mmCIF file of C-alpha atoms in Angstrom:
data_model
loop_
_atom_site.group_PDB
_atom_site.id
_atom_site.type_symbol
_atom_site.label_atom_id
_atom_site.label_comp_id
_atom_site.label_asym_id
_atom_site.label_seq_id
_atom_site.Cartn_x
_atom_site.Cartn_y
_atom_site.Cartn_z
ATOM 1 C CA MET A 1 157.624 -63.887 -20.213
ATOM 2 C CA SER A 2 158.788 -65.106 -23.629
ATOM 3 C CA GLU A 3 162.408 -64.838 -22.508
ATOM 4 C CA ALA A 4 162.277 -67.939 -20.375
ATOM 5 C CA ALA A 5 165.981 -67.914 -19.671
ATOM 6 C CA ASN A 6 165.788 -64.504 -17.970
ATOM 7 C CA ARG A 7 162.800 -65.117 -15.714
ATOM 8 C CA MET A 8 162.975 -65.967 -12.006
ATOM 9 C CA ILE A 9 161.042 -68.874 -10.555
ATOM 10 C CA LEU A 10 160.034 -68.256 -6.951
ATOM 11 C CA ARG A 11 158.923 -71.131 -4.708
ATOM 12 C CA VAL A 12 157.965 -71.496 -1.093
ATOM 13 C CA SER A 13 161.100 -71.494 1.065
ATOM 14 C CA ARG A 14 163.035 -74.683 1.793
ATOM 15 C CA PRO A 15 161.960 -75.068 5.485
ATOM 16 C CA VAL A 16 158.321 -74.645 4.454
ATOM 17 C CA ARG A 17 158.717 -77.220 1.684
ATOM 18 C CA ARG A 18 160.159 -79.721 4.156
ATOM 19 C CA VAL A 19 157.336 -79.252 6.645
ATOM 20 C CA ILE A 20 154.680 -79.374 3.918
ATOM 21 C CA PHE A 21 156.192 -82.526 2.426
ATOM 22 C CA LEU A 22 156.096 -84.242 5.825
ATOM 23 C CA SER A 23 152.551 -82.936 6.365
ATOM 24 C CA VAL A 24 151.434 -84.360 3.024
ATOM 25 C CA LEU A 25 152.948 -87.757 3.857
ATOM 26 C CA ALA A 26 151.398 -87.799 7.335
ATOM 27 C CA GLY A 27 148.081 -86.462 6.034
ATOM 28 C CA ALA A 28 147.991 -89.024 3.232
ATOM 29 C CA ALA A 29 148.759 -91.860 5.674
ATOM 30 C CA VAL A 30 146.097 -90.755 8.187
ATOM 31 C CA SER A 31 143.553 -90.053 5.431
ATOM 32 C CA GLY A 32 144.251 -93.405 3.779
ATOM 33 C CA LEU A 33 143.798 -95.332 7.018
ATOM 34 C CA TYR A 34 140.680 -93.355 7.890
ATOM 35 C CA ALA A 35 139.243 -93.959 4.403
ATOM 36 C CA ALA A 36 140.027 -97.683 4.463
ATOM 37 C CA MET A 37 138.559 -98.253 7.913
ATOM 38 C CA ALA A 38 135.534 -96.027 7.304
ATOM 39 C CA LEU A 39 134.635 -97.490 3.931
ATOM 40 C CA MET A 40 135.162 -101.064 5.145
ATOM 41 C CA SER A 41 132.955 -100.442 8.179
ATOM 42 C CA TYR A 42 130.256 -98.208 6.676
ATOM 43 C CA GLY A 43 130.665 -98.327 2.893
ATOM 44 C CA LEU A 44 129.894 -95.253 0.800
ATOM 45 C CA ARG A 45 127.777 -93.723 3.582
ATOM 46 C CA LEU A 46 130.960 -92.220 5.014
ATOM 47 C CA LEU A 47 132.364 -91.038 1.668
ATOM 48 C CA THR A 48 131.819 -87.313 2.330
ATOM 49 C CA PRO A 49 133.746 -87.197 5.661
ATOM 50 C CA VAL A 50 136.514 -89.267 4.048
ATOM 51 C CA LEU A 51 136.861 -86.754 1.203
ATOM 52 C CA ILE A 52 136.879 -83.823 3.660
ATOM 53 C CA VAL A 53 139.621 -85.390 5.784
ATOM 54 C CA ALA A 54 141.738 -86.236 2.716
ATOM 55 C CA ALA A 55 141.284 -82.754 1.236
ATOM 56 C CA VAL A 56 142.253 -80.946 4.450
ATOM 57 C CA LEU A 57 145.103 -83.150 5.681
ATOM 58 C CA ALA A 58 146.712 -84.111 2.352
ATOM 59 C CA GLY A 59 145.243 -82.034 -0.466
ATOM 60 C CA ARG A 60 145.491 -78.573 1.066
ATOM 61 C CA PRO A 61 149.238 -78.753 1.955
ATOM 62 C CA LEU A 62 149.947 -80.217 -1.497
ATOM 63 C CA LEU A 63 148.294 -77.233 -3.183
ATOM 64 C CA VAL A 64 150.579 -74.863 -1.259
ATOM 65 C CA LEU A 65 153.609 -76.925 -2.265
ATOM 66 C CA CYS A 66 152.690 -76.675 -5.964
ATOM 67 C CA GLY A 67 152.462 -72.867 -5.940
ATOM 68 C CA ARG A 68 154.939 -70.898 -8.100
ATOM 69 C CA THR A 69 155.621 -67.268 -9.019
ATOM 70 C CA PHE A 70 157.404 -66.574 -12.323
ATOM 71 C CA VAL A 71 158.963 -63.097 -12.587
ATOM 72 C CA GLY A 72 160.038 -61.892 -16.025
ATOM 73 C CA ALA A 73 161.306 -58.657 -17.494
ATOM 74 C CA ASP A 74 157.878 -57.102 -17.930
ATOM 75 C CA ARG A 75 155.302 -59.299 -16.153
ATOM 76 C CA ILE A 76 154.602 -61.700 -13.307
ATOM 77 C CA LEU A 77 152.896 -65.060 -13.785
ATOM 78 C CA VAL A 78 151.290 -66.486 -10.640
ATOM 79 C CA ARG A 79 150.437 -70.193 -10.555
ATOM 80 C CA ARG A 80 148.078 -71.079 -7.726
ATOM 81 C CA VAL A 81 146.466 -74.503 -7.714
ATOM 82 C CA PRO A 82 143.507 -74.941 -8.225
ATOM 83 C CA ILE A 83 142.768 -71.297 -9.103
ATOM 84 C CA GLY A 84 145.046 -71.442 -12.141
ATOM 85 C CA ARG A 85 147.412 -68.892 -13.659
ATOM 86 C CA ILE A 86 147.223 -65.120 -13.239
ATOM 87 C CA ASP A 87 149.217 -62.895 -15.613
ATOM 88 C CA VAL A 88 150.148 -59.506 -14.125
ATOM 89 C CA PRO A 89 152.076 -56.846 -16.155
ATOM 90 C CA LEU A 90 154.708 -55.181 -13.976
ATOM 91 C CA SER A 91 153.444 -51.766 -15.084
ATOM 92 C CA GLU A 92 150.090 -52.535 -13.366
ATOM 93 C CA VAL A 93 151.629 -53.193 -9.932
ATOM 94 C CA GLY A 94 151.184 -50.278 -7.552
ATOM 95 C CA LEU A 95 152.280 -51.586 -4.165
ATOM 96 C CA VAL A 96 153.568 -54.766 -2.482
ATOM 97 C CA GLU A 97 152.305 -55.817 0.948
ATOM 98 C CA ILE A 98 153.313 -58.714 3.198
ATOM 99 C CA ARG A 99 150.378 -60.734 4.511
ATOM 100 C CA ARG A 100 150.605 -63.060 7.489
ATOM 101 C CA GLY A 101 148.542 -66.073 8.483
ATOM 102 C CA LEU A 102 148.761 -68.408 11.459
ATOM 103 C CA LEU A 103 152.163 -69.800 10.427
ATOM 104 C CA MET A 104 153.142 -68.303 7.058
ATOM 105 C CA GLU A 105 153.709 -64.937 5.466
ATOM 106 C CA TRP A 106 153.736 -64.104 1.746
ATOM 107 C CA PRO A 107 153.647 -61.050 -0.597
ATOM 108 C CA VAL A 108 150.482 -59.517 -2.047
ATOM 109 C CA LEU A 109 150.338 -57.225 -5.093
ATOM 110 C CA TYR A 110 148.010 -54.202 -5.195
ATOM 111 C CA LEU A 111 147.273 -53.393 -8.829
ATOM 112 C CA ARG A 112 146.480 -49.914 -10.157
ATOM 113 C CA ASP A 113 142.969 -50.957 -11.178
ATOM 114 C CA GLY A 114 142.108 -51.892 -7.556
ATOM 115 C CA ARG A 115 142.595 -55.650 -7.788
ATOM 116 C CA VAL A 116 144.621 -57.582 -5.205
ATOM 117 C CA VAL A 117 146.720 -60.593 -6.262
ATOM 118 C CA GLU A 118 148.156 -62.982 -3.683
ATOM 119 C CA LEU A 119 151.433 -64.530 -4.802
ATOM 120 C CA ALA A 120 151.919 -68.282 -4.379
ATOM 121 C CA ALA A 121 155.601 -67.656 -3.569
ATOM 122 C CA PRO A 122 157.868 -66.723 -1.935
ATOM 123 C CA MET A 123 156.464 -67.943 1.380
ATOM 124 C CA ARG A 124 158.059 -68.590 4.767
ATOM 125 C CA PHE A 125 157.327 -69.211 8.436
ATOM 126 C CA TRP A 126 156.931 -65.686 9.790
ATOM 127 C CA PHE A 127 158.366 -66.547 13.196
ATOM 128 C CA ARG A 128 161.813 -67.589 11.969
ATOM 129 C CA PRO A 129 164.456 -65.952 9.713
ATOM 130 C CA ASP A 130 164.753 -67.387 6.199
ATOM 131 C CA LEU A 131 167.576 -66.277 3.901
ATOM 132 C CA ASP A 132 166.005 -67.838 0.794
ATOM 133 C CA TYR A 133 162.776 -65.925 1.395
ATOM 134 C CA GLU A 134 164.586 -62.624 1.976
ATOM 135 C CA ARG A 135 166.612 -63.129 -1.210
ATOM 136 C CA ASP A 136 163.543 -63.949 -3.340
ATOM 137 C CA LEU A 137 161.531 -61.090 -1.833
ATOM 138 C CA GLY A 138 164.411 -58.675 -2.508
ATOM 139 C CA GLU A 139 164.616 -59.765 -6.133
ATOM 140 C CA LEU A 140 160.857 -59.397 -6.508
ATOM 141 C CA ARG A 141 160.919 -55.853 -5.086
ATOM 142 C CA ALA A 142 163.862 -54.917 -7.324
ATOM 143 C CA GLN A 143 162.053 -56.178 -10.400
ATOM 144 C CA ILE A 144 158.809 -54.382 -9.542
ATOM 145 C CA ARG A 145 160.565 -51.160 -8.428
ATOM 146 C CA HIS A 146 157.796 -50.243 -6.002
ATOM 147 C CA PRO A 147 157.922 -49.800 -2.231
ATOM 148 C CA VAL A 148 156.306 -52.079 0.318
ATOM 149 C CA ALA A 149 152.854 -50.843 1.400
ATOM 150 C CA GLY A 150 153.620 -50.750 5.107
ATOM 151 C CA ILE A 151 156.481 -51.364 7.488
ATOM 152 C CA HIS A 152 154.906 -54.310 9.315
ATOM 153 C CA PRO A 153 153.206 -57.402 7.810
ATOM 154 C CA GLN A 154 149.395 -57.291 7.843
ATOM 155 C CA TRP A 155 147.478 -60.173 9.419
ATOM 156 C CA ASN A 156 145.124 -62.021 7.087
ATOM 157 C CA LEU A 157 142.031 -62.743 9.181
ATOM 158 C CA LEU A 158 140.587 -65.269 6.735
ATOM 159 C CA ARG A 159 143.775 -67.329 6.609
ATOM 160 C CA LEU A 160 144.227 -66.905 10.356
ATOM 161 C CA VAL A 161 140.843 -68.529 11.034
ATOM 162 C CA ALA A 162 140.235 -70.803 8.034
ATOM 163 C CA GLY A 163 143.338 -72.977 8.443
ATOM 164 C CA PRO A 164 142.760 -73.954 12.088
ATOM 165 C CA VAL A 165 139.000 -74.396 11.488
ATOM 166 C CA LEU A 166 139.547 -76.767 8.552
ATOM 167 C CA THR A 167 142.204 -78.738 10.392
ATOM 168 C CA LEU A 168 140.066 -78.945 13.531
ATOM 169 C CA THR A 169 137.119 -80.149 11.422
ATOM 170 C CA ALA A 170 139.208 -82.962 9.967
ATOM 171 C CA ILE A 171 140.509 -83.967 13.414
ATOM 172 C CA ILE A 172 136.977 -83.985 14.867
ATOM 173 C CA LEU A 173 135.707 -86.156 11.998
ATOM 174 C CA ILE A 174 138.483 -88.658 12.688
ATOM 175 C CA LEU A 175 137.982 -88.649 16.467
ATOM 176 C CA ILE A 176 134.207 -89.158 16.143
ATOM 177 C CA ASP A 177 134.952 -92.644 14.813
ATOM 178 C CA PRO A 178 138.746 -93.153 14.933
ATOM 179 C CA PRO A 179 140.212 -95.844 12.659
ATOM 180 C CA TRP A 180 142.070 -97.479 15.543
ATOM 181 C CA ALA A 181 138.743 -98.098 17.304
ATOM 182 C CA SER A 182 137.261 -99.820 14.252
ATOM 183 C CA ASP A 183 136.573 -103.543 14.348
ATOM 184 C CA VAL A 184 138.502 -103.936 11.082
ATOM 185 C CA TRP A 185 141.610 -102.108 12.328
ATOM 186 C CA PRO A 186 144.441 -104.584 11.596
ATOM 187 C CA LEU A 187 146.189 -103.975 14.934
ATOM 188 C CA ARG A 188 143.009 -104.424 16.998
ATOM 189 C CA PRO A 189 143.431 -107.335 19.464
ATOM 190 C CA HIS A 190 141.304 -110.366 18.604
ATOM 191 C CA ALA A 191 140.762 -113.615 20.435
ATOM 192 C CA LYS A 192 142.231 -116.804 18.961
ATOM 193 C CA ARG A 193 140.806 -119.364 21.392
ATOM 194 C CA LEU A 194 138.117 -119.722 24.042
ATOM 195 C CA PRO A 195 138.396 -121.100 27.591
ATOM 196 C CA ASP A 196 136.111 -123.855 28.812
ATOM 197 C CA ALA A 197 132.701 -122.275 29.389
ATOM 198 C CA CYS A 198 131.941 -124.226 32.553
ATOM 199 C CA THR A 199 135.308 -123.389 34.105
ATOM 200 C CA MET A 200 134.821 -119.655 33.404
ATOM 201 C CA LEU A 201 131.817 -119.204 35.699
ATOM 202 C CA ASP A 202 131.516 -122.354 37.785
ATOM 203 C CA ALA A 203 132.482 -120.853 41.150
ATOM 204 C CA LYS A 204 130.263 -117.810 40.601
ATOM 205 C CA ALA A 205 127.345 -119.961 39.419
ATOM 206 C CA ARG A 206 127.397 -122.115 42.537
ATOM 207 C CA ARG A 207 127.376 -119.009 44.760
ATOM 208 C CA LEU A 208 124.438 -117.468 42.878
ATOM 209 C CA LEU A 209 122.501 -120.738 42.712
ATOM 210 C CA PRO A 210 123.233 -122.850 45.795
ATOM 211 C CA GLY A 211 123.259 -126.519 44.930
ATOM 212 C CA ALA A 212 123.541 -125.858 41.196
ATOM 213 C CA GLN A 213 124.918 -128.655 39.039
ATOM 214 C CA VAL A 214 126.265 -128.572 35.499
ATOM 215 C CA ASP A 215 123.787 -129.981 32.989
ATOM 216 C CA HIS A 216 126.114 -131.914 30.689
ATOM 217 C CA LEU A 217 123.368 -132.337 28.118
ATOM 218 C CA PHE A 218 123.617 -128.601 27.328
ATOM 219 C CA SER A 219 127.324 -128.103 28.064
ATOM 220 C CA ARG A 220 129.993 -128.633 25.417
ATOM 221 C CA ASN A 221 133.011 -127.065 23.708
ATOM 222 C CA ASP A 222 132.664 -127.208 19.925
ATOM 223 C CA ASP A 223 135.830 -126.196 18.049
ATOM 224 C CA ALA A 224 135.263 -128.371 14.988
ATOM 225 C CA ASP A 225 134.043 -125.567 12.717
ATOM 226 C CA THR A 226 136.914 -123.542 11.226
ATOM 227 C CA HIS A 227 134.767 -120.391 11.125
ATOM 228 C CA VAL A 228 133.008 -120.562 14.509
ATOM 229 C CA MET A 229 134.131 -121.820 17.936
ATOM 230 C CA ARG A 230 131.173 -122.250 20.291
ATOM 231 C CA HIS A 231 131.458 -123.092 23.997
ATOM 232 C CA THR A 232 128.344 -123.541 26.142
ATOM 233 C CA CYS A 233 127.542 -124.449 29.735
ATOM 234 C CA GLN A 234 124.368 -124.644 31.808
ATOM 235 C CA TRP A 235 123.799 -124.902 35.560
ATOM 236 C CA ASN A 236 120.481 -126.045 37.077
ATOM 237 C CA ALA A 237 119.477 -125.526 40.707
ATOM 238 C CA THR A 238 116.628 -127.533 42.241
ATOM 239 C CA ARG A 239 115.172 -128.343 45.645
ATOM 240 C CA PRO A 240 112.934 -131.206 46.802
ATOM 241 C CA ALA A 241 109.180 -130.627 46.741
ATOM 242 C CA PRO A 242 107.208 -130.979 50.036
ATOM 243 C CA ASP A 243 106.177 -134.482 48.982
ATOM 244 C CA GLY A 244 109.866 -135.455 48.698
ATOM 245 C CA ALA A 245 109.236 -137.276 45.430
ATOM 246 C CA THR A 246 109.778 -134.466 42.921
ATOM 247 C CA LEU A 247 112.187 -131.567 42.399
ATOM 248 C CA ILE A 248 111.317 -127.888 42.022
ATOM 249 C CA ASP A 249 113.389 -125.634 39.789
ATOM 250 C CA VAL A 250 115.005 -122.836 41.799
ATOM 251 C CA GLY A 251 117.051 -121.238 39.064
ATOM 252 C CA ARG A 252 119.071 -121.736 35.922
ATOM 253 C CA LEU A 253 122.192 -120.141 34.481
ATOM 254 C CA SER A 254 123.574 -120.639 30.990
ATOM 255 C CA ILE A 255 126.475 -119.143 29.060
ATOM 256 C CA VAL A 256 127.143 -119.274 25.324
ATOM 257 C CA VAL A 257 130.492 -117.961 24.056
ATOM 258 C CA GLU A 258 131.168 -117.758 20.330
ATOM 259 C CA LEU A 259 134.443 -116.881 18.577
ATOM 260 C CA ASP A 260 133.963 -115.952 14.939
ATOM 261 C CA HIS A 261 136.287 -115.918 11.943
ATOM 262 C CA GLY A 262 135.380 -113.823 8.925
ATOM 263 C CA ILE A 263 134.306 -115.385 5.674
ATOM 264 C CA GLY A 264 135.551 -113.768 2.455
ATOM 265 C CA PRO A 265 135.498 -109.943 2.706
ATOM 266 C CA THR A 266 133.607 -110.062 6.029
ATOM 267 C CA SER A 267 135.858 -109.404 9.033
ATOM 268 C CA ASP A 268 135.949 -111.508 12.200
ATOM 269 C CA ALA A 269 134.308 -108.709 14.172
ATOM 270 C CA ASP A 270 131.552 -108.291 11.577
ATOM 271 C CA GLU A 271 130.671 -111.976 11.927
ATOM 272 C CA ALA A 272 130.585 -111.575 15.722
ATOM 273 C CA HIS A 273 128.374 -108.495 15.312
ATOM 274 C CA ARG A 274 125.918 -110.539 13.247
ATOM 275 C CA ALA A 275 125.852 -113.174 15.983
ATOM 276 C CA PHE A 276 125.243 -110.412 18.529
ATOM 277 C CA LEU A 277 122.269 -109.121 16.520
ATOM 278 C CA ARG A 278 120.782 -112.613 16.371
ATOM 279 C CA GLU A 279 121.125 -113.071 20.127
ATOM 280 C CA THR A 280 119.598 -109.683 20.950
ATOM 281 C CA LYS A 281 116.512 -110.140 18.802
ATOM 282 C CA ILE A 282 113.823 -109.961 21.461
ATOM 283 C CA ASP A 283 110.552 -111.863 21.494
ATOM 284 C CA ILE A 284 107.178 -110.161 21.652
ATOM 285 C CA GLY A 285 106.758 -108.593 25.083
ATOM 286 C CA GLY A 286 110.457 -108.560 25.936
ATOM 287 C CA ASN A 287 112.385 -105.453 26.989
ATOM 288 C CA GLU A 288 115.857 -104.468 25.826
ATOM 289 C CA ALA A 289 118.334 -101.842 27.088
ATOM 290 C CA ARG A 290 121.903 -100.929 26.163
ATOM 291 C CA VAL A 291 124.598 -101.731 28.749
ATOM 292 C CA PRO A 292 127.356 -99.082 28.688
ATOM 293 C CA HIS A 293 131.097 -99.614 29.198
ATOM 294 C CA MET A 294 131.083 -103.312 28.372
ATOM 295 C CA GLY A 295 132.925 -104.626 25.329
ATOM 296 C CA ASP A 296 132.126 -103.028 21.969
ATOM 297 C CA GLU A 297 128.362 -103.471 22.365
ATOM 298 C CA ALA A 298 126.168 -104.999 25.050
ATOM 299 C CA ASP A 299 122.432 -105.347 25.662
ATOM 300 C CA LEU A 300 120.341 -106.341 28.678
ATOM 301 C CA ILE A 301 117.151 -108.232 27.799
ATOM 302 C CA VAL A 302 114.266 -109.009 30.138
ATOM 303 C CA GLU A 303 112.428 -112.034 28.767
ATOM 304 C CA HIS A 304 108.694 -112.588 29.256
ATOM 305 C CA PRO A 305 107.988 -109.783 31.741
ATOM 306 C CA GLY A 306 104.885 -110.385 33.812
ATOM 307 C CA SER A 307 105.460 -114.120 34.179
ATOM 308 C CA GLY A 308 106.061 -115.926 37.455
ATOM 309 C CA PHE A 309 109.851 -115.935 37.197
ATOM 310 C CA ALA A 310 112.697 -113.494 36.562
ATOM 311 C CA TRP A 311 114.454 -114.268 33.251
ATOM 312 C CA VAL A 312 117.247 -111.902 32.301
ATOM 313 C CA ALA A 313 119.762 -112.180 29.458
ATOM 314 C CA VAL A 314 122.897 -110.136 28.756
ATOM 315 C CA ALA A 315 124.569 -110.281 25.344
ATOM 316 C CA VAL A 316 127.970 -108.657 24.845
ATOM 317 C CA ARG A 317 130.418 -108.492 21.957
ATOM 318 C CA LYS A 318 134.094 -107.631 22.133
ATOM 319 C CA ALA A 319 136.082 -107.736 18.886
ATOM 320 C CA ASN A 320 135.386 -111.169 17.366
ATOM 321 C CA VAL A 321 133.804 -112.761 20.461
ATOM 322 C CA GLU A 322 130.094 -112.771 21.302
ATOM 323 C CA GLU A 323 128.866 -113.927 24.721
ATOM 324 C CA LYS A 324 125.357 -114.424 26.064
ATOM 325 C CA ILE A 325 124.342 -114.996 29.680
ATOM 326 C CA ASP A 326 120.842 -116.271 30.581
ATOM 327 C CA LEU A 327 119.867 -116.212 34.245
ATOM 328 C CA ILE A 328 116.504 -117.380 35.592
ATOM 329 C CA TYR A 329 115.365 -116.930 39.197
ATOM 330 C CA GLN A 330 112.167 -118.301 40.651
ATOM 331 C CA GLY A 331 109.890 -115.398 41.536
ATOM 332 C CA ARG A 332 109.240 -112.207 39.586
ATOM 333 C CA ALA A 333 110.342 -109.993 42.478
ATOM 334 C CA ARG A 334 113.990 -110.948 41.889
ATOM 335 C CA GLU A 335 114.187 -109.417 38.395
ATOM 336 C CA ARG A 336 116.459 -106.500 39.409
ATOM 337 C CA GLU A 337 118.687 -108.866 41.373
ATOM 338 C CA ALA A 338 118.895 -111.154 38.332
ATOM 339 C CA ALA A 339 119.766 -108.232 36.041
ATOM 340 C CA LEU A 340 122.649 -107.068 38.238
ATOM 341 C CA ALA A 341 123.943 -110.626 38.590
ATOM 342 C CA ALA A 342 123.753 -111.271 34.819
ATOM 343 C CA VAL A 343 125.677 -108.074 34.013
ATOM 344 C CA GLY A 344 128.370 -109.034 36.517
ATOM 345 C CA LEU A 345 128.615 -112.530 35.030
ATOM 346 C CA ALA A 346 128.921 -111.135 31.503
ATOM 347 C CA LYS A 347 131.782 -108.839 32.554
ATOM 348 C CA LEU A 348 133.504 -111.724 34.326
ATOM 349 C CA GLY A 349 133.116 -113.993 31.317
ATOM 350 C CA ILE A 350 134.595 -111.476 28.852
ATOM 351 C CA SER A 351 137.493 -110.800 31.237
ATOM 352 C CA GLU A 352 138.384 -114.511 31.150
ATOM 353 C CA ILE A 353 139.013 -114.397 27.392
ATOM 354 C CA LYS A 354 142.466 -113.375 26.143
ATOM 355 C CA PHE A 355 142.622 -110.831 23.313
ATOM 356 C CA GLY A 356 145.892 -110.173 21.574
#
C-alpha cells in the first residue's frame, strides 16, 4: 500500500451515498428535535433514549457512509468505522462472497486462515442495477484473482434482522413520547387570551342550578399581570326557608380559568402544569381520580366525602391554560350527578377557549 498512486479507493455506490446522506440529515433533524423536546421536558432522565435514537437514526447511516476499501498491488486495507482499519494481504484471500442484507449487498473476503473480513465498500442496493458497483467489484475480483464463492448472494441473517430491529426501537422510543406532543413543542397551539368566565358557562349554570345568580363579589376578569391571566365566576342558587325570612343554599358553581406565560426558561405549559398541581392537591379525606380524554391532564376530586352535601371539583389543563370547576349540590346522594355535570362543564369551558 506504499504506492498510493496505484491503489484503488472503493466507496459505497453513488445511489447509496445519496440515500444515506438524506437519511443522516433526516435522522439528525428528528434526533435533534427529539433530544431538545425530551431534555427540556424531562432533563437528563431521558438521556439514554435520546442517545439511542440519535445513534440509530443519524450515527448508524453516517458510519456506513464513512466506510472505505483501499486496494493496492499486494494488499487490501479496509476502513470500517468504528471498528478501525484491517490490513489484508492479497495472498491471504481465498474466496470472495457477496452478502446481502435487507437493502444492501457487499463483498466478504474468506481468508486462508479461516477468518472472514467484511468489506466496507463497494456496496449497493441489491434490488437495482448499479454500474459503479459492478465496475468496482470487477476491479476487486481482478486484483484478487480468485473466484466468487457462490453464484448467488448469501443472505446475512444478522444484518437482515438487526437493522429493522434497531430502527423500530428508535421509532418506538419517539412514538412513546413524540416531540410534537410535548408542551414545549414550538408549533403546539397555545392560548393568547381568555373569554369572560361568566359568559362561558352562564346558560349551562342556570339550567343546572335553577334560579342561580352570579355572585359579583367572586367574579372578575384579571388581565393586569403580564405572566398570568385569571378569570373567575361564581353562581349561587338559593330558595326561601319555610319561615320566609331566610334563604337556604341549594347549590353553587364556580369556575377559575388561568392562562399562564412562562418565566425565564420555564415554558408557558410548565407554568400551567404547576397551577394544575396546586389545584389538584386534595385535602385530608378527599378522593381524586384521573379523567381521560380531556386536555393534556385532568383530575376529578370529591371534596369532603361523608358530609351532608355533594362537592365535586374538576381540574383540567390544556397547553398553557388551567381550568377548575367546583360544583356543590345540596344532599350527598347527588354526588354522582354532580361529578358528571362537573366533567361536562369542564369540557365545555375548555372548548370555549381558542388555541392557535
